């Protein structure tokens, strides 16, 4: 019995010595990436199942900022046939932010990129930053090729291409890009409430003070309910576009109408001594809006928002 016990102990020891050690997984090459330094982005999509194929370049729009001075982003491609070319900067930066949390879930794979759905890729993202002017890139393979995640092509520490399986929130963010329209800025205003110090319309005005909002008048300033004013402004600052008017002729006709005879005209004054206009017009049973921060285009709004255009009395 003693000999059998020694034999079993020896066998266990040998088994432990020959067990495969955990694989050393490659590092996330984007772990130190700071998305706020991004200067330009290119995104390619190639979905053979839906036929959704596009390749666009994005950058800060020259001279165009939000109310607080933050640069607005735009599509730079002349192949994109849109009058308004603003990008949903919040979505774009959220997508870029998830690159730093990407997880590599496999050792480098052997084989040509075509074997992993990477040539052509399903998605490809390229970007440059102020601190790293050389172009970085992530390519994602076609779906359902790996049960653990998605095959991707990234650079190793020596700058060589390697094919790995990745996981992380970046996959969920890219899954939301069902089409190119979803990269457009869907919110009409380019300012948020914190950038607004005053609002004026035909029958009244409000101004921000350190202790709340007031209605100026000949007999002095009248304080008004803070929550009512801020609820109204929050509503306006989050107005969503129902439909982009991308037809040049239709856009031009509607612009002429809303500039010459708007149903409502509201002027917003900013903390940085800047201002912008918001014009609204109903035509043929549809509600249209125009803002001077996006001057070339007019947008169709949801009709039921009309009752909230002016502040509550």
Short mmCIF file of N, CA and C in Angstrom, two decimals, residues 179-312:
data_model
loop_
_atom_site.label_atom_id
_atom_site.label_comp_id
_atom_site.label_asym_id
_atom_site.label_seq_id
_atom_site.Cartn_x
_atom_site.Cartn_y
_atom_site.Cartn_z
N UNK A 179 -26.48 52.42 -38.92
CA UNK A 179 -26.29 53.10 -40.20
C UNK A 179 -25.58 54.41 -39.95
N UNK A 180 -25.16 55.05 -41.02
CA UNK A 180 -24.37 56.28 -40.90
C UNK A 180 -25.16 57.43 -40.30
N UNK A 181 -26.48 57.43 -40.48
CA UNK A 181 -27.31 58.51 -39.94
C UNK A 181 -27.15 58.64 -38.43
N UNK A 182 -26.84 57.54 -37.75
CA UNK A 182 -26.73 57.57 -36.30
C UNK A 182 -25.50 58.32 -35.81
N UNK A 183 -24.58 58.66 -36.71
CA UNK A 183 -23.44 59.48 -36.34
C UNK A 183 -23.75 60.97 -36.44
N UNK A 184 -24.90 61.33 -37.01
CA UNK A 184 -25.26 62.74 -37.13
C UNK A 184 -25.73 63.30 -35.79
N UNK A 185 -25.56 64.60 -35.63
CA UNK A 185 -26.02 65.24 -34.40
C UNK A 185 -27.53 65.37 -34.45
N UNK A 186 -28.21 64.58 -33.63
CA UNK A 186 -29.67 64.50 -33.67
C UNK A 186 -30.35 65.57 -32.81
N UNK A 187 -29.60 66.22 -31.93
CA UNK A 187 -30.14 67.28 -31.08
C UNK A 187 -29.96 68.61 -31.80
N UNK A 188 -31.01 69.41 -31.86
CA UNK A 188 -30.99 70.64 -32.65
C UNK A 188 -30.02 71.68 -32.09
N UNK A 189 -30.13 71.99 -30.81
CA UNK A 189 -29.29 73.04 -30.23
C UNK A 189 -27.86 72.55 -30.08
N UNK A 190 -26.92 73.49 -30.20
CA UNK A 190 -25.51 73.18 -29.95
C UNK A 190 -25.04 73.74 -28.61
N UNK A 191 -25.97 74.38 -27.87
CA UNK A 191 -25.67 74.88 -26.53
C UNK A 191 -26.38 74.01 -25.50
N UNK A 192 -25.84 74.01 -24.28
CA UNK A 192 -26.60 73.42 -23.18
C UNK A 192 -27.00 74.54 -22.22
N UNK A 193 -27.79 74.21 -21.23
CA UNK A 193 -28.38 75.23 -20.36
C UNK A 193 -27.33 76.02 -19.59
N UNK A 194 -26.20 75.40 -19.27
CA UNK A 194 -25.17 76.09 -18.49
C UNK A 194 -24.53 77.23 -19.25
N UNK A 195 -24.65 77.23 -20.59
CA UNK A 195 -24.05 78.29 -21.41
C UNK A 195 -24.99 79.47 -21.60
N UNK A 196 -26.24 79.36 -21.13
CA UNK A 196 -27.26 80.39 -21.39
C UNK A 196 -27.41 81.31 -20.19
N UNK A 197 -27.35 82.63 -20.46
CA UNK A 197 -27.53 83.63 -19.42
C UNK A 197 -28.83 84.42 -19.58
N UNK A 198 -29.38 84.42 -20.79
CA UNK A 198 -30.61 85.17 -21.01
C UNK A 198 -31.35 84.67 -22.24
N UNK A 199 -32.69 84.87 -22.22
CA UNK A 199 -33.53 84.45 -23.33
C UNK A 199 -34.55 85.55 -23.60
N UNK A 200 -34.73 85.88 -24.90
CA UNK A 200 -35.68 86.92 -25.28
C UNK A 200 -36.57 86.41 -26.41
N UNK A 201 -37.87 86.72 -26.29
CA UNK A 201 -38.83 86.39 -27.34
C UNK A 201 -39.80 87.57 -27.46
N UNK A 202 -40.77 87.48 -28.35
CA UNK A 202 -41.60 88.63 -28.69
C UNK A 202 -42.31 89.23 -27.48
N UNK A 203 -42.80 88.40 -26.58
CA UNK A 203 -43.63 88.91 -25.49
C UNK A 203 -42.93 88.90 -24.13
N UNK A 204 -41.64 88.63 -24.09
CA UNK A 204 -40.99 88.61 -22.79
C UNK A 204 -39.53 88.22 -22.84
N UNK A 205 -38.96 88.09 -21.67
CA UNK A 205 -37.55 87.70 -21.56
C UNK A 205 -37.27 87.22 -20.15
N UNK A 206 -36.18 86.47 -20.01
CA UNK A 206 -35.70 86.06 -18.70
C UNK A 206 -34.18 86.23 -18.68
N UNK A 207 -33.65 86.49 -17.50
CA UNK A 207 -32.22 86.64 -17.33
C UNK A 207 -31.76 85.84 -16.11
N UNK A 208 -30.58 85.32 -16.20
CA UNK A 208 -30.02 84.54 -15.10
C UNK A 208 -29.32 85.49 -14.11
N UNK A 209 -29.56 85.25 -12.84
CA UNK A 209 -28.84 85.93 -11.78
C UNK A 209 -28.19 84.88 -10.90
N UNK A 210 -27.35 85.32 -10.00
CA UNK A 210 -26.62 84.36 -9.15
C UNK A 210 -27.56 83.54 -8.28
N UNK A 211 -28.73 84.10 -7.95
CA UNK A 211 -29.67 83.41 -7.07
C UNK A 211 -30.90 82.88 -7.82
N UNK A 212 -30.87 82.90 -9.15
CA UNK A 212 -32.01 82.36 -9.89
C UNK A 212 -32.26 83.13 -11.17
N UNK A 213 -33.50 83.07 -11.66
CA UNK A 213 -33.89 83.73 -12.90
C UNK A 213 -34.88 84.85 -12.59
N UNK A 214 -34.80 85.93 -13.38
CA UNK A 214 -35.71 87.06 -13.19
C UNK A 214 -36.30 87.47 -14.53
N UNK A 215 -37.45 88.18 -14.44
CA UNK A 215 -38.05 88.78 -15.62
C UNK A 215 -37.86 90.29 -15.51
N UNK A 216 -36.99 90.87 -16.34
CA UNK A 216 -36.77 92.32 -16.24
C UNK A 216 -37.98 93.09 -16.73
N UNK A 217 -38.23 94.27 -16.12
CA UNK A 217 -39.36 95.10 -16.52
C UNK A 217 -39.14 96.54 -16.12
N UNK A 218 -40.03 97.43 -16.55
CA UNK A 218 -39.90 98.84 -16.25
C UNK A 218 -40.02 99.12 -14.76
N UNK A 219 -40.78 98.30 -14.05
CA UNK A 219 -40.99 98.53 -12.63
C UNK A 219 -40.07 97.68 -11.77
N UNK A 220 -38.99 97.22 -12.36
CA UNK A 220 -38.05 96.41 -11.59
C UNK A 220 -38.06 94.96 -12.03
N UNK A 221 -37.17 94.20 -11.47
CA UNK A 221 -37.03 92.80 -11.82
C UNK A 221 -37.98 91.94 -10.98
N UNK A 222 -38.63 91.00 -11.65
CA UNK A 222 -39.55 90.10 -10.96
C UNK A 222 -38.97 88.68 -10.95
N UNK A 223 -38.69 88.14 -9.76
CA UNK A 223 -38.19 86.75 -9.70
C UNK A 223 -39.24 85.79 -10.25
N UNK A 224 -38.81 84.74 -10.89
CA UNK A 224 -39.72 83.74 -11.40
C UNK A 224 -39.29 82.36 -10.91
N UNK A 225 -40.17 81.39 -11.04
CA UNK A 225 -39.89 80.05 -10.55
C UNK A 225 -38.69 79.46 -11.31
N UNK A 226 -37.65 79.12 -10.55
CA UNK A 226 -36.42 78.61 -11.16
C UNK A 226 -36.69 77.31 -11.91
N UNK A 227 -37.44 76.41 -11.29
CA UNK A 227 -37.63 75.10 -11.91
C UNK A 227 -38.41 75.21 -13.21
N UNK A 228 -39.37 76.16 -13.30
CA UNK A 228 -40.12 76.31 -14.55
C UNK A 228 -39.21 76.77 -15.69
N UNK A 229 -38.38 77.76 -15.41
CA UNK A 229 -37.47 78.27 -16.44
C UNK A 229 -36.46 77.22 -16.85
N UNK A 230 -35.88 76.55 -15.88
CA UNK A 230 -34.84 75.57 -16.21
C UNK A 230 -35.43 74.33 -16.87
N UNK A 231 -36.64 73.93 -16.50
CA UNK A 231 -37.30 72.81 -17.19
C UNK A 231 -37.55 73.16 -18.65
N UNK A 232 -37.98 74.40 -18.90
CA UNK A 232 -38.24 74.85 -20.26
C UNK A 232 -36.95 74.87 -21.08
N UNK A 233 -35.89 75.44 -20.50
CA UNK A 233 -34.62 75.52 -21.21
C UNK A 233 -34.01 74.13 -21.44
N UNK A 234 -34.15 73.25 -20.47
CA UNK A 234 -33.67 71.89 -20.67
C UNK A 234 -34.40 71.22 -21.82
N UNK A 235 -35.70 71.47 -21.91
CA UNK A 235 -36.48 70.91 -23.00
C UNK A 235 -35.95 71.40 -24.35
N UNK A 236 -35.75 72.71 -24.46
CA UNK A 236 -35.27 73.28 -25.72
C UNK A 236 -33.86 72.77 -26.06
N UNK A 237 -33.01 72.71 -25.06
CA UNK A 237 -31.62 72.29 -25.32
C UNK A 237 -31.51 70.82 -25.73
N UNK A 238 -32.58 70.06 -25.51
CA UNK A 238 -32.57 68.64 -25.87
C UNK A 238 -33.57 68.33 -26.99
N UNK A 239 -34.04 69.37 -27.70
CA UNK A 239 -34.96 69.15 -28.82
C UNK A 239 -34.32 68.23 -29.86
N UNK A 240 -35.03 67.17 -30.19
CA UNK A 240 -34.48 66.23 -31.16
C UNK A 240 -35.05 66.49 -32.55
N UNK A 241 -34.21 66.25 -33.53
CA UNK A 241 -34.60 66.43 -34.93
C UNK A 241 -35.40 65.22 -35.38
N UNK A 242 -36.53 65.48 -35.99
CA UNK A 242 -37.37 64.41 -36.52
C UNK A 242 -36.88 63.95 -37.89
N UNK A 243 -36.47 64.94 -38.71
CA UNK A 243 -36.06 64.59 -40.08
C UNK A 243 -35.07 65.65 -40.58
N UNK A 244 -33.96 65.20 -41.17
CA UNK A 244 -33.01 66.10 -41.80
C UNK A 244 -33.46 66.43 -43.22
N UNK A 245 -33.47 67.72 -43.56
CA UNK A 245 -33.84 68.14 -44.91
C UNK A 245 -32.56 68.21 -45.74
N UNK A 246 -32.28 67.14 -46.47
CA UNK A 246 -31.03 67.06 -47.22
C UNK A 246 -31.19 67.43 -48.70
N UNK A 247 -32.43 67.63 -49.14
CA UNK A 247 -32.67 68.06 -50.51
C UNK A 247 -32.39 69.56 -50.61
N UNK A 248 -31.48 69.95 -51.50
CA UNK A 248 -31.03 71.33 -51.58
C UNK A 248 -32.18 72.29 -51.91
N UNK A 249 -33.02 71.92 -52.85
CA UNK A 249 -34.12 72.79 -53.26
C UNK A 249 -35.14 72.98 -52.14
N UNK A 250 -35.54 71.87 -51.51
CA UNK A 250 -36.51 71.96 -50.41
C UNK A 250 -35.94 72.76 -49.24
N UNK A 251 -34.68 72.52 -48.93
CA UNK A 251 -34.03 73.23 -47.83
C UNK A 251 -34.00 74.74 -48.09
N UNK A 252 -33.69 75.12 -49.33
CA UNK A 252 -33.61 76.54 -49.68
C UNK A 252 -34.97 77.23 -49.56
N UNK A 253 -36.04 76.57 -50.01
CA UNK A 253 -37.38 77.16 -49.92
C UNK A 253 -37.82 77.33 -48.46
N UNK A 254 -37.56 76.34 -47.66
CA UNK A 254 -37.94 76.41 -46.26
C UNK A 254 -37.12 77.45 -45.50
N UNK A 255 -35.84 77.57 -45.85
CA UNK A 255 -34.99 78.59 -45.22
C UNK A 255 -35.53 79.99 -45.50
N UNK A 256 -35.90 80.24 -46.73
CA UNK A 256 -36.45 81.55 -47.09
C UNK A 256 -37.70 81.86 -46.28
N UNK A 257 -38.57 80.86 -46.13
CA UNK A 257 -39.83 81.06 -45.40
C UNK A 257 -39.59 81.32 -43.92
N UNK A 258 -38.70 80.58 -43.32
CA UNK A 258 -38.53 80.70 -41.87
C UNK A 258 -37.72 81.94 -41.51
N UNK A 259 -36.88 82.40 -42.41
CA UNK A 259 -36.12 83.62 -42.14
C UNK A 259 -36.98 84.87 -42.31
N UNK A 260 -37.88 84.84 -43.29
CA UNK A 260 -38.69 86.03 -43.57
C UNK A 260 -39.91 86.14 -42.67
N UNK A 261 -40.51 85.02 -42.27
CA UNK A 261 -41.75 85.08 -41.49
C UNK A 261 -41.85 83.90 -40.53
N UNK A 262 -41.01 83.87 -39.49
CA UNK A 262 -41.10 82.77 -38.52
C UNK A 262 -42.35 82.93 -37.64
N UNK A 263 -42.88 81.82 -37.18
CA UNK A 263 -43.99 81.88 -36.22
C UNK A 263 -43.48 82.25 -34.83
N UNK A 264 -42.26 81.85 -34.52
CA UNK A 264 -41.64 82.21 -33.24
C UNK A 264 -40.17 82.49 -33.49
N UNK A 265 -39.65 83.50 -32.80
CA UNK A 265 -38.23 83.84 -32.84
C UNK A 265 -37.75 84.02 -31.41
N UNK A 266 -36.78 83.23 -31.01
CA UNK A 266 -36.23 83.28 -29.66
C UNK A 266 -34.73 83.52 -29.76
N UNK A 267 -34.22 84.47 -28.99
CA UNK A 267 -32.80 84.78 -28.97
C UNK A 267 -32.20 84.36 -27.64
N UNK A 268 -31.10 83.65 -27.69
CA UNK A 268 -30.40 83.17 -26.50
C UNK A 268 -29.07 83.91 -26.36
N UNK A 269 -28.82 84.41 -25.16
CA UNK A 269 -27.57 85.12 -24.89
C UNK A 269 -26.71 84.26 -23.96
N UNK A 270 -25.42 84.19 -24.28
CA UNK A 270 -24.54 83.30 -23.55
C UNK A 270 -23.68 84.00 -22.52
N UNK A 271 -23.04 83.21 -21.69
CA UNK A 271 -22.16 83.73 -20.65
C UNK A 271 -20.88 84.31 -21.23
N UNK A 272 -20.56 83.92 -22.45
CA UNK A 272 -19.35 84.41 -23.09
C UNK A 272 -19.66 85.58 -24.02
N UNK A 273 -20.77 86.29 -23.74
CA UNK A 273 -21.20 87.45 -24.53
C UNK A 273 -21.51 87.08 -25.99
N UNK A 274 -21.85 85.84 -26.20
CA UNK A 274 -22.25 85.38 -27.53
C UNK A 274 -23.76 85.15 -27.54
N UNK A 275 -24.32 84.94 -28.72
CA UNK A 275 -25.76 84.71 -28.80
C UNK A 275 -26.09 83.87 -30.03
N UNK A 276 -27.29 83.30 -30.01
CA UNK A 276 -27.79 82.61 -31.20
C UNK A 276 -29.30 82.72 -31.25
N UNK A 277 -29.85 82.51 -32.46
CA UNK A 277 -31.29 82.60 -32.68
C UNK A 277 -31.89 81.23 -32.94
N UNK A 278 -33.13 81.09 -32.52
CA UNK A 278 -33.92 79.89 -32.79
C UNK A 278 -35.23 80.34 -33.41
N UNK A 279 -35.49 79.88 -34.64
CA UNK A 279 -36.72 80.23 -35.35
C UNK A 279 -37.55 78.98 -35.62
N UNK A 280 -38.87 79.15 -35.55
CA UNK A 280 -39.80 78.04 -35.72
C UNK A 280 -40.89 78.46 -36.69
N UNK A 281 -41.30 77.52 -37.54
CA UNK A 281 -42.40 77.81 -38.47
C UNK A 281 -43.18 76.53 -38.77
N UNK A 282 -44.51 76.68 -38.83
CA UNK A 282 -45.38 75.58 -39.27
C UNK A 282 -45.71 75.80 -40.74
N UNK A 283 -45.50 74.77 -41.53
CA UNK A 283 -45.80 74.86 -42.95
C UNK A 283 -46.30 73.51 -43.45
N UNK A 284 -47.46 73.54 -44.09
CA UNK A 284 -48.08 72.31 -44.61
C UNK A 284 -48.24 71.25 -43.52
N UNK A 285 -48.62 71.71 -42.33
CA UNK A 285 -48.88 70.79 -41.24
C UNK A 285 -47.64 70.19 -40.59
N UNK A 286 -46.46 70.71 -40.93
CA UNK A 286 -45.21 70.21 -40.34
C UNK A 286 -44.49 71.34 -39.61
N UNK A 287 -43.74 70.96 -38.58
CA UNK A 287 -43.02 71.94 -37.76
C UNK A 287 -41.54 71.92 -38.15
N UNK A 288 -41.03 73.12 -38.46
CA UNK A 288 -39.64 73.25 -38.86
C UNK A 288 -38.91 74.18 -37.90
N UNK A 289 -37.62 73.89 -37.69
CA UNK A 289 -36.80 74.72 -36.83
C UNK A 289 -35.48 75.07 -37.48
N UNK A 290 -34.95 76.22 -37.08
CA UNK A 290 -33.66 76.70 -37.59
C UNK A 290 -32.92 77.35 -36.44
N UNK A 291 -31.62 77.10 -36.34
CA UNK A 291 -30.78 77.76 -35.34
C UNK A 291 -29.59 78.38 -36.06
N UNK A 292 -29.20 79.56 -35.59
CA UNK A 292 -28.12 80.29 -36.26
C UNK A 292 -26.76 79.64 -36.08
N UNK A 293 -26.65 78.68 -35.16
CA UNK A 293 -25.39 77.95 -35.01
C UNK A 293 -25.24 76.83 -36.04
N UNK A 294 -26.33 76.56 -36.79
CA UNK A 294 -26.30 75.61 -37.91
C UNK A 294 -27.00 76.30 -39.09
N UNK A 295 -26.43 77.40 -39.59
CA UNK A 295 -27.18 78.34 -40.43
C UNK A 295 -27.58 77.84 -41.81
N UNK A 296 -26.88 76.85 -42.35
CA UNK A 296 -27.14 76.43 -43.72
C UNK A 296 -28.34 75.49 -43.86
N UNK A 297 -28.79 74.93 -42.74
CA UNK A 297 -29.79 73.87 -42.82
C UNK A 297 -31.03 74.20 -42.00
N UNK A 298 -32.15 73.62 -42.43
CA UNK A 298 -33.39 73.67 -41.68
C UNK A 298 -33.78 72.24 -41.34
N UNK A 299 -34.49 72.05 -40.24
CA UNK A 299 -34.77 70.71 -39.75
C UNK A 299 -36.25 70.56 -39.42
N UNK A 300 -36.79 69.40 -39.71
CA UNK A 300 -38.16 69.11 -39.31
C UNK A 300 -38.15 68.62 -37.87
N UNK A 301 -39.00 69.23 -37.03
CA UNK A 301 -39.11 68.86 -35.63
C UNK A 301 -40.40 68.06 -35.41
N UNK A 302 -40.51 67.46 -34.24
CA UNK A 302 -41.74 66.74 -33.90
C UNK A 302 -42.84 67.76 -33.61
N UNK A 303 -43.99 67.56 -34.22
CA UNK A 303 -45.07 68.55 -34.15
C UNK A 303 -45.55 68.78 -32.72
N UNK A 304 -45.55 67.74 -31.90
CA UNK A 304 -46.08 67.90 -30.55
C UNK A 304 -45.16 68.73 -29.64
N UNK A 305 -43.97 69.11 -30.13
CA UNK A 305 -43.09 69.96 -29.32
C UNK A 305 -43.49 71.43 -29.40
N UNK A 306 -44.39 71.77 -30.32
CA UNK A 306 -44.75 73.18 -30.53
C UNK A 306 -45.28 73.83 -29.26
N UNK A 307 -46.07 73.09 -28.48
CA UNK A 307 -46.68 73.69 -27.28
C UNK A 307 -45.66 74.00 -26.19
N UNK A 308 -44.42 73.52 -26.37
CA UNK A 308 -43.38 73.78 -25.36
C UNK A 308 -42.32 74.76 -25.85
N UNK A 309 -42.53 75.34 -27.04
CA UNK A 309 -41.52 76.24 -27.60
C UNK A 309 -41.36 77.50 -26.74
N UNK A 310 -42.48 78.08 -26.30
CA UNK A 310 -42.44 79.25 -25.44
C UNK A 310 -42.53 78.84 -23.97
N UNK A 311 -42.06 79.67 -23.05
CA UNK A 311 -42.06 79.27 -21.63
C UNK A 311 -43.46 79.24 -21.06
N UNK A 312 -43.67 78.45 -20.00
CA UNK A 312 -44.99 78.41 -19.35
C UNK A 312 -45.29 79.74 -18.69
#
